[in-house]
Short mmCIF file of C-alpha atoms in Angstrom, two decimals:
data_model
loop_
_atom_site.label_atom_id
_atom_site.label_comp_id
_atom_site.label_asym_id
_atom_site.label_seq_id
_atom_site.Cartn_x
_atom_site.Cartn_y
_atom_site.Cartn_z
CA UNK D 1157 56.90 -91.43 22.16
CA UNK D 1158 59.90 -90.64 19.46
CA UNK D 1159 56.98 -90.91 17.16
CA UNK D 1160 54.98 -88.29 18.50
CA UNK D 1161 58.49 -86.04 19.14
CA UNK D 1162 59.29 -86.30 15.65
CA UNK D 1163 55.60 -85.51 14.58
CA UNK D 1164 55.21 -81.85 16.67
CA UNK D 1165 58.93 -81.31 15.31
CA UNK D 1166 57.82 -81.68 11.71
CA UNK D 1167 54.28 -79.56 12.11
CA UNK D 1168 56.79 -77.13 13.71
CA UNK D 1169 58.91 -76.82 11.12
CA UNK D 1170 56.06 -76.78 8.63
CA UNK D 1171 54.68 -73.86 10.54
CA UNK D 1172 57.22 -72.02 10.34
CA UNK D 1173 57.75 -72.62 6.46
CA UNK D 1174 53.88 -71.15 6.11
CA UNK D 1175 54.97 -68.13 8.30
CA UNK D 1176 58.04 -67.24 6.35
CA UNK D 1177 55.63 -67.36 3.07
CA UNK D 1178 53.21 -65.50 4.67
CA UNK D 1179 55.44 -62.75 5.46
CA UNK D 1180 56.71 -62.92 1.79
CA UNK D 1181 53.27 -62.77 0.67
CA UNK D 1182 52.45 -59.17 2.03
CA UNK D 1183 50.77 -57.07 -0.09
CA UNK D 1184 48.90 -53.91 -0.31
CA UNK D 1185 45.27 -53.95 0.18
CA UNK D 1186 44.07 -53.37 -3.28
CA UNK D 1187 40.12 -53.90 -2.45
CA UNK D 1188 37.94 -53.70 0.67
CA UNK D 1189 38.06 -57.87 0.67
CA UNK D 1190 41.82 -57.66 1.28
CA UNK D 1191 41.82 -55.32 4.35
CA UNK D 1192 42.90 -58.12 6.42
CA UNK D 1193 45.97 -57.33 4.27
CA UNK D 1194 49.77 -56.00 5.86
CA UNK D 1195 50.39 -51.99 5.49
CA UNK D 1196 54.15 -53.38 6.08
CA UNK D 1197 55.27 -52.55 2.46
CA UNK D 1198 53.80 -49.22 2.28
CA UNK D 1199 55.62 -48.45 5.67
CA UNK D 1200 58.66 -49.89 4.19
CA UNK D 1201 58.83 -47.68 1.60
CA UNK D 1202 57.93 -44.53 2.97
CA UNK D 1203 59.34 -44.12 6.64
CA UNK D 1204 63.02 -44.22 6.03
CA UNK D 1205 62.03 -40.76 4.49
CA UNK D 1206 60.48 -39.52 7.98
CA UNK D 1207 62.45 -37.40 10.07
CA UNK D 1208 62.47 -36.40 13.36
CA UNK D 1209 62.59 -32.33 13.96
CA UNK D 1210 64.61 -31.11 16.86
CA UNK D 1211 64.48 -27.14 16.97
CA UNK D 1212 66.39 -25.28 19.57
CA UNK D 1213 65.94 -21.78 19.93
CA UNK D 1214 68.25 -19.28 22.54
CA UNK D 1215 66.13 -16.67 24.67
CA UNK D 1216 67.83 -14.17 27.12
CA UNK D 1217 65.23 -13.31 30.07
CA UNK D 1218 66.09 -11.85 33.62
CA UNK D 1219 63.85 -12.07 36.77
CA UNK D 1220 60.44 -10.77 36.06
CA UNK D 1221 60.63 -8.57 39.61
CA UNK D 1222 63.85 -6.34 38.09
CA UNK D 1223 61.66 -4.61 35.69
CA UNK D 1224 59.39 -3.25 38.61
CA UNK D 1225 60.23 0.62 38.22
CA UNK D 1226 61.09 0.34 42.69
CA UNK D 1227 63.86 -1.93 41.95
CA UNK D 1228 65.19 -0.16 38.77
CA UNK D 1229 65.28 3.22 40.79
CA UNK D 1230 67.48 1.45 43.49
CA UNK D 1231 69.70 -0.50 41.35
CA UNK D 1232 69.25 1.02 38.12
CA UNK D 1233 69.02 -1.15 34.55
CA UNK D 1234 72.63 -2.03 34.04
CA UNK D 1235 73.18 -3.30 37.79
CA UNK D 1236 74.85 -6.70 37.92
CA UNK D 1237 71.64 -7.82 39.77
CA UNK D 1238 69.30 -7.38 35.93
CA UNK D 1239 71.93 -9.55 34.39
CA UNK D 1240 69.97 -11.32 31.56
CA UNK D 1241 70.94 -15.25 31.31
CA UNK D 1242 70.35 -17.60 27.99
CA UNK D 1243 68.00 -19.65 28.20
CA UNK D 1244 67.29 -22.65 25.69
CA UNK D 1245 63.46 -23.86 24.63
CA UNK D 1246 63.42 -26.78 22.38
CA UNK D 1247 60.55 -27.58 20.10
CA UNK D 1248 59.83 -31.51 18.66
CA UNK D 1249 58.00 -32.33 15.42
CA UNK D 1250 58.56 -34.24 12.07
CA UNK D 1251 59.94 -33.55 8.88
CA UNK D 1252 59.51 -35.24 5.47
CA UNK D 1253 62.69 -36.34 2.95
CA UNK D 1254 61.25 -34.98 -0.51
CA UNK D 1255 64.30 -34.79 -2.22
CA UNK D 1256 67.53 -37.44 -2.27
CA UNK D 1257 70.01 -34.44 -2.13
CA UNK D 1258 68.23 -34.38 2.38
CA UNK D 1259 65.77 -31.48 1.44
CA UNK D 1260 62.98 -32.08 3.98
CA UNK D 1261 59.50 -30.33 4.46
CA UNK D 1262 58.05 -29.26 7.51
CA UNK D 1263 55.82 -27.33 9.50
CA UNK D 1264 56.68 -23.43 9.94
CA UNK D 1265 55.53 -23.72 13.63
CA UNK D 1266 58.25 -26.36 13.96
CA UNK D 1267 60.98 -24.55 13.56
CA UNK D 1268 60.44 -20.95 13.88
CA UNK D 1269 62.52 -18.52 15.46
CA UNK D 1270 65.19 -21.54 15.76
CA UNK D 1271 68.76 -21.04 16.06
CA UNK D 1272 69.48 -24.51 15.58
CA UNK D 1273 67.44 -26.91 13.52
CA UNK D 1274 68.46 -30.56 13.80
CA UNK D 1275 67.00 -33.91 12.16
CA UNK D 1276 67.25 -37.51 12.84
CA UNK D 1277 66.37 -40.53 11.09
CA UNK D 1278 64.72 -43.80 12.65
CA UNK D 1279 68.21 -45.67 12.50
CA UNK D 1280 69.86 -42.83 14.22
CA UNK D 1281 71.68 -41.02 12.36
CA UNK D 1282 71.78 -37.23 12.92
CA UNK D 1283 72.17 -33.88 11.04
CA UNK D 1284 72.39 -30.23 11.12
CA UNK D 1285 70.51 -28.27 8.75
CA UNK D 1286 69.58 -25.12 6.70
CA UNK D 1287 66.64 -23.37 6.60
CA UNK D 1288 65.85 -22.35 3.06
CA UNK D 1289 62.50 -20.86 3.40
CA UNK D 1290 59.97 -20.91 5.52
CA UNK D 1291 56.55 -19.09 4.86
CA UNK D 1292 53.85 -18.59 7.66
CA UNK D 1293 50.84 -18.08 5.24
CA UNK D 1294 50.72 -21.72 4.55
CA UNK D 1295 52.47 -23.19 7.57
CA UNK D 1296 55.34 -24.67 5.82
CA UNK D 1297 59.17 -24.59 5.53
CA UNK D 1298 61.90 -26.11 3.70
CA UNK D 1299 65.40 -27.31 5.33
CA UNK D 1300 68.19 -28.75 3.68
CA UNK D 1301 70.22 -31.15 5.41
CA UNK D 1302 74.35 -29.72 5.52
CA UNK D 1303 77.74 -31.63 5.06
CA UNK D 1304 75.80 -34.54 3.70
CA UNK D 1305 79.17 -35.65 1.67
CA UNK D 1306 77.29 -36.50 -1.12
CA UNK D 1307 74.83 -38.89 0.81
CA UNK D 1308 72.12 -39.95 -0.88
CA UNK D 1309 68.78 -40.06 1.12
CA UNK D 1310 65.59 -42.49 0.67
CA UNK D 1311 62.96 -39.14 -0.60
CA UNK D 1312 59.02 -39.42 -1.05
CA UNK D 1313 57.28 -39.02 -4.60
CA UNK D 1314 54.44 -36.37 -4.45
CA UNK D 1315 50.87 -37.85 -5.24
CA UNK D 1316 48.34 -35.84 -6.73
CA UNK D 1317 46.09 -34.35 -3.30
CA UNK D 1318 43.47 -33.25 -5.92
CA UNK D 1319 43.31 -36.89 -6.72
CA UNK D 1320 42.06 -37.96 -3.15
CA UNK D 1321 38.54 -39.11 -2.43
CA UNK D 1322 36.93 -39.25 1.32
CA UNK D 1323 36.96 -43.26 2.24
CA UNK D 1324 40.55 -43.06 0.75
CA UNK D 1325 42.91 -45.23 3.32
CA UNK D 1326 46.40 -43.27 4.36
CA UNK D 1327 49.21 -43.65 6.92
CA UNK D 1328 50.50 -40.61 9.20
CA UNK D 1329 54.03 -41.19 10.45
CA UNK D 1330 55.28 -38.78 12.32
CA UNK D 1331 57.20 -38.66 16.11
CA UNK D 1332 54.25 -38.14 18.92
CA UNK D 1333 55.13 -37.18 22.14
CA UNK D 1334 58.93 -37.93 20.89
CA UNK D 1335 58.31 -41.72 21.49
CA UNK D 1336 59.91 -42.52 18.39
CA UNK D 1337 58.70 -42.59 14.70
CA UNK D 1338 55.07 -43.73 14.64
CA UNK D 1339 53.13 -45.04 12.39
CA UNK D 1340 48.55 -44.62 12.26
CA UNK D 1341 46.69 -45.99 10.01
CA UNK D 1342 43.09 -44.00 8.73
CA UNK D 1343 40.97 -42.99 6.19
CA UNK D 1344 40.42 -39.28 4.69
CA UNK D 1345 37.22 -38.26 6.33
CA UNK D 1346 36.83 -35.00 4.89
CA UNK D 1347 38.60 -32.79 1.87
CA UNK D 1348 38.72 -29.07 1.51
CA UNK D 1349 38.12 -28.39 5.34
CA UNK D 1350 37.97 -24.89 6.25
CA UNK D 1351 38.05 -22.49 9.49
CA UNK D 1352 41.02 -24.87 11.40
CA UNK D 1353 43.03 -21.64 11.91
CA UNK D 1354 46.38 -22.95 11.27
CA UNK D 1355 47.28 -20.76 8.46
CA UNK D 1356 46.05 -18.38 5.94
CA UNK D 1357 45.36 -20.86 3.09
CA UNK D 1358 42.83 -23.09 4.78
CA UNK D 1359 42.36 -26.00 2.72
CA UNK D 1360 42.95 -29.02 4.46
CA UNK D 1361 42.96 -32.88 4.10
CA UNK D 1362 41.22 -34.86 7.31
CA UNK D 1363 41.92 -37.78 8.36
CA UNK D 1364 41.46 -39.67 11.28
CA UNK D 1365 44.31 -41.67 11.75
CA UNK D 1366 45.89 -40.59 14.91
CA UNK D 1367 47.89 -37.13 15.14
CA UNK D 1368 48.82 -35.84 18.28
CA UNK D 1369 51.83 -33.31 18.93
CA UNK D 1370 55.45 -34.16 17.58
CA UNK D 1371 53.28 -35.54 14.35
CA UNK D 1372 53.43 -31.57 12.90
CA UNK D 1373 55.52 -31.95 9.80
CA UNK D 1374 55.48 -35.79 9.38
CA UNK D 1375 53.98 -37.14 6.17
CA UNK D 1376 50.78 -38.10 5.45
CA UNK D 1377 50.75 -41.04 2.46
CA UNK D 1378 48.45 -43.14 0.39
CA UNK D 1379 48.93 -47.11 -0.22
CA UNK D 1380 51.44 -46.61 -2.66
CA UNK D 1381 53.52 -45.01 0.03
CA UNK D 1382 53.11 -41.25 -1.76
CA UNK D 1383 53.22 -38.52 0.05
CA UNK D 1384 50.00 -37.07 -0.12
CA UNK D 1385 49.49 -34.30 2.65
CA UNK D 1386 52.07 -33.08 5.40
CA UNK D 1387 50.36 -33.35 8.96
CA UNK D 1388 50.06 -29.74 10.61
CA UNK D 1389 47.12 -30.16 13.39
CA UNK D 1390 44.73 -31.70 15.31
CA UNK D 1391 41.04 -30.79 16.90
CA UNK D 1392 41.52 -31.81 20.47
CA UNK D 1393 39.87 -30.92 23.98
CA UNK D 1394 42.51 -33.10 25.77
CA UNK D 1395 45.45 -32.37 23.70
CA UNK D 1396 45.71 -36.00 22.22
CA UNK D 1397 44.17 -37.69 19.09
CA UNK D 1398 40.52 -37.50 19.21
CA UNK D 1399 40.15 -38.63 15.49
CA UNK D 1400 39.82 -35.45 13.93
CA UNK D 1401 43.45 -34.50 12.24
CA UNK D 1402 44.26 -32.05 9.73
CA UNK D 1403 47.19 -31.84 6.61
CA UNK D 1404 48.27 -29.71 4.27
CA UNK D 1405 47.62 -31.37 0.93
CA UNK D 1406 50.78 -31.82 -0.96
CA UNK D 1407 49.65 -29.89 -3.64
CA UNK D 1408 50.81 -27.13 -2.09
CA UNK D 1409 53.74 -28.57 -0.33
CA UNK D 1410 54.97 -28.78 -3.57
CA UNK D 1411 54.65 -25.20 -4.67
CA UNK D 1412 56.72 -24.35 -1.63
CA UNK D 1413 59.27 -26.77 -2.39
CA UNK D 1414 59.50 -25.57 -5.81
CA UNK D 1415 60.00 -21.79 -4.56
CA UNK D 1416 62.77 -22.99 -2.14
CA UNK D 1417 64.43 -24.35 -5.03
CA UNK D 1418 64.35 -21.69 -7.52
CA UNK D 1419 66.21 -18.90 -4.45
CA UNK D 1420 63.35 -19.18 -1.98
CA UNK D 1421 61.65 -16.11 -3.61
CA UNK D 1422 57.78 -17.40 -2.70
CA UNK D 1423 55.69 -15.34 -5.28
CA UNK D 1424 52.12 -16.25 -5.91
CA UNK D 1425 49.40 -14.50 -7.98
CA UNK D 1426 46.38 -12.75 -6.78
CA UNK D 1427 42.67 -11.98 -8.28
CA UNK D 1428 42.17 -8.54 -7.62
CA UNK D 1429 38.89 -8.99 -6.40
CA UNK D 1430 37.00 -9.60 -3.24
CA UNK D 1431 35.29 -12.76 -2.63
CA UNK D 1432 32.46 -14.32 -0.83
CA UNK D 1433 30.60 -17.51 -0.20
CA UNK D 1434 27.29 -18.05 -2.01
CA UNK D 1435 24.55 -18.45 0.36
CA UNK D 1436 21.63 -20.78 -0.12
CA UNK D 1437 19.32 -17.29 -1.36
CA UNK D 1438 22.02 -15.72 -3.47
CA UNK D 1439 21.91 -19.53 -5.18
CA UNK D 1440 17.93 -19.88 -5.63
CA UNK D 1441 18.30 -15.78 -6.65
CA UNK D 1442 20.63 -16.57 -9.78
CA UNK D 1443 19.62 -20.25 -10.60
CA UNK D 1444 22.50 -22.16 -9.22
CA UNK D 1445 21.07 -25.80 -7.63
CA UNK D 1446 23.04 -25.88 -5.03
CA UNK D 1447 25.51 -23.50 -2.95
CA UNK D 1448 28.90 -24.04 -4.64
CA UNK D 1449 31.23 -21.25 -6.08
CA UNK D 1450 32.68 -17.93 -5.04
CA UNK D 1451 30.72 -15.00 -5.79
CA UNK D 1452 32.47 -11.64 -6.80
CA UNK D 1453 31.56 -8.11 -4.69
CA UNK D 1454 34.36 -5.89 -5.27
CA UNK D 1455 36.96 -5.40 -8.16
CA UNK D 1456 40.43 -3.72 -7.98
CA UNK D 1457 40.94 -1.58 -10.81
CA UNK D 1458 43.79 -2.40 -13.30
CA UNK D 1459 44.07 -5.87 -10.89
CA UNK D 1460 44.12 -9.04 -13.01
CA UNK D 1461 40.44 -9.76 -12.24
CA UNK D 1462 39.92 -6.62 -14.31
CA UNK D 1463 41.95 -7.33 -17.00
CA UNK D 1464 40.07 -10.38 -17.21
CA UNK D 1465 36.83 -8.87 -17.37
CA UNK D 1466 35.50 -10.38 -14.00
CA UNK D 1467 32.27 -7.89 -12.76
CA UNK D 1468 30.76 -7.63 -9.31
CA UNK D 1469 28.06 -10.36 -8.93
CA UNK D 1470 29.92 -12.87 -11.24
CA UNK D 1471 30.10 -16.27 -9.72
CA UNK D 1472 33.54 -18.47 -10.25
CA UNK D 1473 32.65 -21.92 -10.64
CA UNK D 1474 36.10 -23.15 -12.05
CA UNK D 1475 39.30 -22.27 -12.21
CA UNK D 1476 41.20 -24.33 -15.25
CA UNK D 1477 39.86 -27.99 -14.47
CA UNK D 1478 39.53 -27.31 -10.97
CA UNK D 1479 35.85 -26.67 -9.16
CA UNK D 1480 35.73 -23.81 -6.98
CA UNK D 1481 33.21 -24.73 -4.28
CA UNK D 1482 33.78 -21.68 -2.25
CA UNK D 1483 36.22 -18.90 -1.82
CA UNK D 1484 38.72 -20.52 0.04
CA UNK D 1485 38.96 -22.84 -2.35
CA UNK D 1486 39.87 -20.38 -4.80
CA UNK D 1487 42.47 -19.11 -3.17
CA UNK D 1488 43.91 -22.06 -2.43
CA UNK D 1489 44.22 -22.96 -6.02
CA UNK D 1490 45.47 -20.06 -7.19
CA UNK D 1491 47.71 -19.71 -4.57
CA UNK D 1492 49.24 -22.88 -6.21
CA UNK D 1493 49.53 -21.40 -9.81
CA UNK D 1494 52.94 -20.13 -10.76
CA UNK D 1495 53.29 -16.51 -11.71
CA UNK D 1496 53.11 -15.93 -15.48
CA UNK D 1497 51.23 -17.23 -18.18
CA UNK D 1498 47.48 -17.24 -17.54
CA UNK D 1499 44.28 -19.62 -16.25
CA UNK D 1500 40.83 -20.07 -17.29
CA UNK D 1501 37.91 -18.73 -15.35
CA UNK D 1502 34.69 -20.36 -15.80
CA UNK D 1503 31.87 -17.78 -14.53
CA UNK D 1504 27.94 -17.45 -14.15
CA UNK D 1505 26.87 -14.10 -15.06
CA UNK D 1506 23.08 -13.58 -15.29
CA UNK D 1507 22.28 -16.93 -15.83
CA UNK D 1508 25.06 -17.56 -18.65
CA UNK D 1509 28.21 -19.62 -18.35
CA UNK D 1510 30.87 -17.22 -19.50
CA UNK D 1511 34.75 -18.27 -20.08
CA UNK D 1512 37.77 -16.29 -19.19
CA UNK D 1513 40.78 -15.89 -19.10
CA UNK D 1514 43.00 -14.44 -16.56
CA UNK D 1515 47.02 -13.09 -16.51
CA UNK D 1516 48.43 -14.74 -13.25
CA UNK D 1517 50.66 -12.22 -12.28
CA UNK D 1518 51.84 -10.55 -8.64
CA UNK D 1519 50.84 -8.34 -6.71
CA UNK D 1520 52.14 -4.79 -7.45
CA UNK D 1521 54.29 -4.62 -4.08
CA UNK D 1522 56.06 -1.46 -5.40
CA UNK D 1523 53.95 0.42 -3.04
CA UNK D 1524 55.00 -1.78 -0.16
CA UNK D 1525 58.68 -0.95 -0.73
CA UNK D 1526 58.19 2.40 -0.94
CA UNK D 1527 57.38 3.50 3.00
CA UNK D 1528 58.33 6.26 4.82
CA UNK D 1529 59.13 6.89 8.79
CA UNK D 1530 58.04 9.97 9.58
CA UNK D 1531 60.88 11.64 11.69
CA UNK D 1532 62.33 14.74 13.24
CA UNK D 1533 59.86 17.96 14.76
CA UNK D 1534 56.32 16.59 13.43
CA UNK D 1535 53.17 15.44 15.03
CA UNK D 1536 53.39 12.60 12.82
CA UNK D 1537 56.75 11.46 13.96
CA UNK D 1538 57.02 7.46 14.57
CA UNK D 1539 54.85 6.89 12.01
CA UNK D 1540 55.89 4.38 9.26
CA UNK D 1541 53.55 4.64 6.51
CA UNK D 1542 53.03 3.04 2.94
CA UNK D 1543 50.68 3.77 0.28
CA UNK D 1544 47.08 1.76 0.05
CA UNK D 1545 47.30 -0.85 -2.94
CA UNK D 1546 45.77 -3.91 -3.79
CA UNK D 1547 47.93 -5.61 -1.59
CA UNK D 1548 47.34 -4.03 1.51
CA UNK D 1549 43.41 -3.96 0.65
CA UNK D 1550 43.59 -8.03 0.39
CA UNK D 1551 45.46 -8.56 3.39
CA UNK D 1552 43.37 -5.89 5.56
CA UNK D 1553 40.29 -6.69 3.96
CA UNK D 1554 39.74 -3.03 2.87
CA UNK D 1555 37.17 -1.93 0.16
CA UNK D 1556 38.40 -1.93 -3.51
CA UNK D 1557 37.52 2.27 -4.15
CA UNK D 1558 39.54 3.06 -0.46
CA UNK D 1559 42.22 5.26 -1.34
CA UNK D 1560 44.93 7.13 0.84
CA UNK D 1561 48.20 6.32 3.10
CA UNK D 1562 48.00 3.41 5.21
CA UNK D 1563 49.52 3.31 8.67
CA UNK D 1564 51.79 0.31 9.42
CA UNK D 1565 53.14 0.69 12.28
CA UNK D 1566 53.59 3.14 15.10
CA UNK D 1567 56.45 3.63 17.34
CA UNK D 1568 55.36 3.46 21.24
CA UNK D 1569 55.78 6.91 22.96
CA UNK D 1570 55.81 8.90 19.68
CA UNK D 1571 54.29 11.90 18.80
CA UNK D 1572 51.88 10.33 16.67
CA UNK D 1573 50.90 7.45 18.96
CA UNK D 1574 49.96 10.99 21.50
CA UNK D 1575 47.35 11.86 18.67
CA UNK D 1576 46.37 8.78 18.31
CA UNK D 1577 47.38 7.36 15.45
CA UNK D 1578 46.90 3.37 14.87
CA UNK D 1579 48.22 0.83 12.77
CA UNK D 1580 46.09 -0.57 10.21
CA UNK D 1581 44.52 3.22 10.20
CA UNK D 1582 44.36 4.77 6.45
CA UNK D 1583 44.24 9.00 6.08
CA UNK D 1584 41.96 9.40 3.19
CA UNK D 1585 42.68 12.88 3.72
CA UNK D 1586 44.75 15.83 4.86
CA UNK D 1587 43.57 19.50 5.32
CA UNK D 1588 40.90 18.85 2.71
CA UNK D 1589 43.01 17.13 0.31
CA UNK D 1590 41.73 13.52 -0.89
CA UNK D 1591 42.76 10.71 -2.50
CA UNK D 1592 46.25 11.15 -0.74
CA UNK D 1593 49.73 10.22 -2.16
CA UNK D 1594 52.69 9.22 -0.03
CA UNK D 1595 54.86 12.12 -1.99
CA UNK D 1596 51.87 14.75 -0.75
CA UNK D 1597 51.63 13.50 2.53
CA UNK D 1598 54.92 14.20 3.16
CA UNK D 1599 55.09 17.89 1.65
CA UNK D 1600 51.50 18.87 3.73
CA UNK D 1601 53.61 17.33 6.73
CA UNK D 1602 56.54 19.31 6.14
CA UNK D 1603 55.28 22.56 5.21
CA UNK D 1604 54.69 23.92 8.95
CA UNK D 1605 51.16 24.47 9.19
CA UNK D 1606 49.37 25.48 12.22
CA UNK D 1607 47.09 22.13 12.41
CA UNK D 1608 46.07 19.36 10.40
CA UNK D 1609 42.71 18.12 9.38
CA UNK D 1610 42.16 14.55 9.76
CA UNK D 1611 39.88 11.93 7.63
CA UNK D 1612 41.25 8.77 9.10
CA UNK D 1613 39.41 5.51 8.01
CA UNK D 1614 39.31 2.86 10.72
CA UNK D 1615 37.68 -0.60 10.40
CA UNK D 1616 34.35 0.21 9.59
CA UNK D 1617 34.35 3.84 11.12
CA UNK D 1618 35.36 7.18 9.25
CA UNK D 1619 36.77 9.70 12.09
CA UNK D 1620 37.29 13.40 11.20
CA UNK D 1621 39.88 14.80 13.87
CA UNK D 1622 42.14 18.21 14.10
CA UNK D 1623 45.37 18.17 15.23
CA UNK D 1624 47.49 21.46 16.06
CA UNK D 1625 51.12 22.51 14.69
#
């Protein structure tokens, strides 16, 4: 019997020898016959820089029934009874340590509209923040952790996202459901996905390894524990993971890190040009074999596609040594470009491969600066109103030749909302005068006249209307 005792003590002890060696021995999977293979070093390395994302934002709001006009007319608006009372809404997501100085990335629709933005790390320590820019177009933001004392934080190196290829394994760790920090393991199912309606740039990285809410903002990173996408949404029915997950590729989490840290001044360049996809017909009609590319219909005078020498019915098929298989891919990538300097077009026109080359410059937003509100005894009165450039034409989707003064906004219950004035509408002309100027709009306005003639350009409609003195 001490025999045997001794024996299960020593294959024990032995076993636990081979455990310790085996936990020593963790590795990366390098190949698909080592799958079996720990993802402990990769998570290791990469989710001390994962933070959680507590935003806390103040809103005043009074009982719904004191705004009925039969109370207001009893009590009147500054009775005691409409007293308005704080009320705090916290939001929960992830953030993403890029930088050792605590500059984290995260989702815009994280923190937005916060008062208070605080983050946490997975052994607990806590700290407020700064927000140093956050831009809605590509659902991103920067923060920057405050009275650090000089602490230096475990950051994330940036991978290459153009470098990714579908079957590619990668981790999401992020905070779902505010559990605690998470970590899913996946593949990248699909690159370049469009239409997810997250932001303006769409562009995305998909993966299935489980997202669900609280993951927005977390990090999305390859074996070598690189951060490779930040994690922004999910397609869901039920509101959980149903395999289908979506992140911003780090390519251009790094362009908005860079513009936080040169003043948070986020300029990009534009093309000057409208866009669309190329079809399966308008592919067999010019001789391309398949549908890839982004074909040109409209160009902006004195735009950079102009100066380039880009002409309607030209077909981008790279831009530098990037393909362009459609234009939202194009605008991703030049979204990413910094302003200055130039990049090479590679185009098909009529059959011929024809090289570019294109000033990356901003948009001209002089014009955007320059608005008026109309004010004082005038018809037009509440009206805020800009002059129609390039920039306003991209962002409304307006044709290239449309010229006049664009509408912006329009105050409610104002003399021009009564004739019916709409944002987003553009007067191409005024008593018979065309191709209207702010400066001109303003002296026909202010000259007394006994009506106005209207040519007001509305979506797709032209409406001709007359409105008295």
């Amino acid at each position: 019997m001490p025999y045997f005792r001794a024996l299960l003590i020593m294959l024990a002890t032995l076993g636990l020898i081979q455990s310790s060696i085996a936990q020593e021995a963790r590795e990366v999977p390098q190949n698909r016959a080592q799958v079996q293979l720990s993802y402990a070093p990769v998570v290791q390395k990469a989710s001390p820089a994962v933070v959680n994302v507590y935003a806390t934002k103040m809103t005043v709001q009074r009982d719904s029934m004191f705004d009925d006009p039969f109370f207001q007319r009893f009590f009147g608006d500054d009775s005691p009874f409409f007293e308005r009372r704080p009320r705090k809404s916290q939001s929960l997501g992830s953030g993403v340590v890029v930088k050792s100085d605590g500059t984290i990335l995260t989702n815009f629709h994280v923190v937005d509209g916060a008062d208070d933005i605080r983050v946490s790390f997975a052994d607990g320590r806590e700290y407020h923040t700064e927000l140093l820019l956050a831009d809605k177009k590509t659902d991103l933001a920067v923060l920057r952790i405050k009275d650090a004392g000089g602490e230096q934080f475990r950051a994330l190196e940036f991978a290459d996202s153009e470098e990714l290829l579908v079957g590619d394994l990668v981790l999401a760790i992020g905070n779902p459901f505010g559990v605690g920090q998470t970590v899913t393991s996946g593949i990248v199912s699909a690159l370049a996905r469009t239409g997810v309606g997250v932001s303006d740039f769409q562009f995305f990285i998909q993966t299935d390894a489980a997202i669900n809410p609280g993951n927005s903002g977390g990090a999305l990173v390859d074996m070598d524990g690189r951060l490779v996408g930040i994690n922004t949404a999910i397609f869901s029915r039920s509101g959980g993971s149903n395999g289908i997950g979506f992140a911003i590729p780090s390519s251009m989490a790094q362009f908005i890190l860079n513009a936080a840290q040169n003043g948070g001044d986020l300029v990009r360049p534009w093309l000057g040009a409208r866009l669309q996809a190329v079809t399966g017909d308008i592919a067999r009609s010019i001789g391309l074999p398949r549908n890839r590319g982004a074909l040109v219909t409209e160009i902006y005078p004195k735009g950079p596609a102009d100066k380039a020498g880009l002409q309607s019915g030209d077909v981008i098929l790279m831009l530098d040594d990037r393909m362009v298989e459609d234009p939202e891919a194009f605008d991703f990538r030049l979204s990413t470009k910094p302003v200055g300097g130039e990049a090479n077009l590679l185009v098909l026109r009529r059959g011929q491969e024809v090289e570019l080359r294109m000033p990356l410059e901003e948009v001209d937003h002089d014009a955007e600066i320059r608005q008026i509100t109309v004010k004082g005894n005038s018809r037009f009165t509440g009206a805020v109103l800009v002059q129609l450039n390039g920039y306003y034409r991209d962002e409304l989707d307006l044709p290239a030749n449309l010229e006049g003064v664009l509408v912006l906004q329009v105050q409610r219950g104002s003399p021009a909302q009564r004739i019916g004035l709409r944002p987003g509408d553009v007067i191409r002309s005024l008593n018979g005068e065309r191709n209207m100027t702010l400066a001109r709009f303003q002296e026909l306005v202010g000259e007394g006249a006994r009506g106005w003639r209207l040519t007001i350009q509305r979506g797709n409609r032209v409406i001709n209307s007359f409105v008295s003195g």
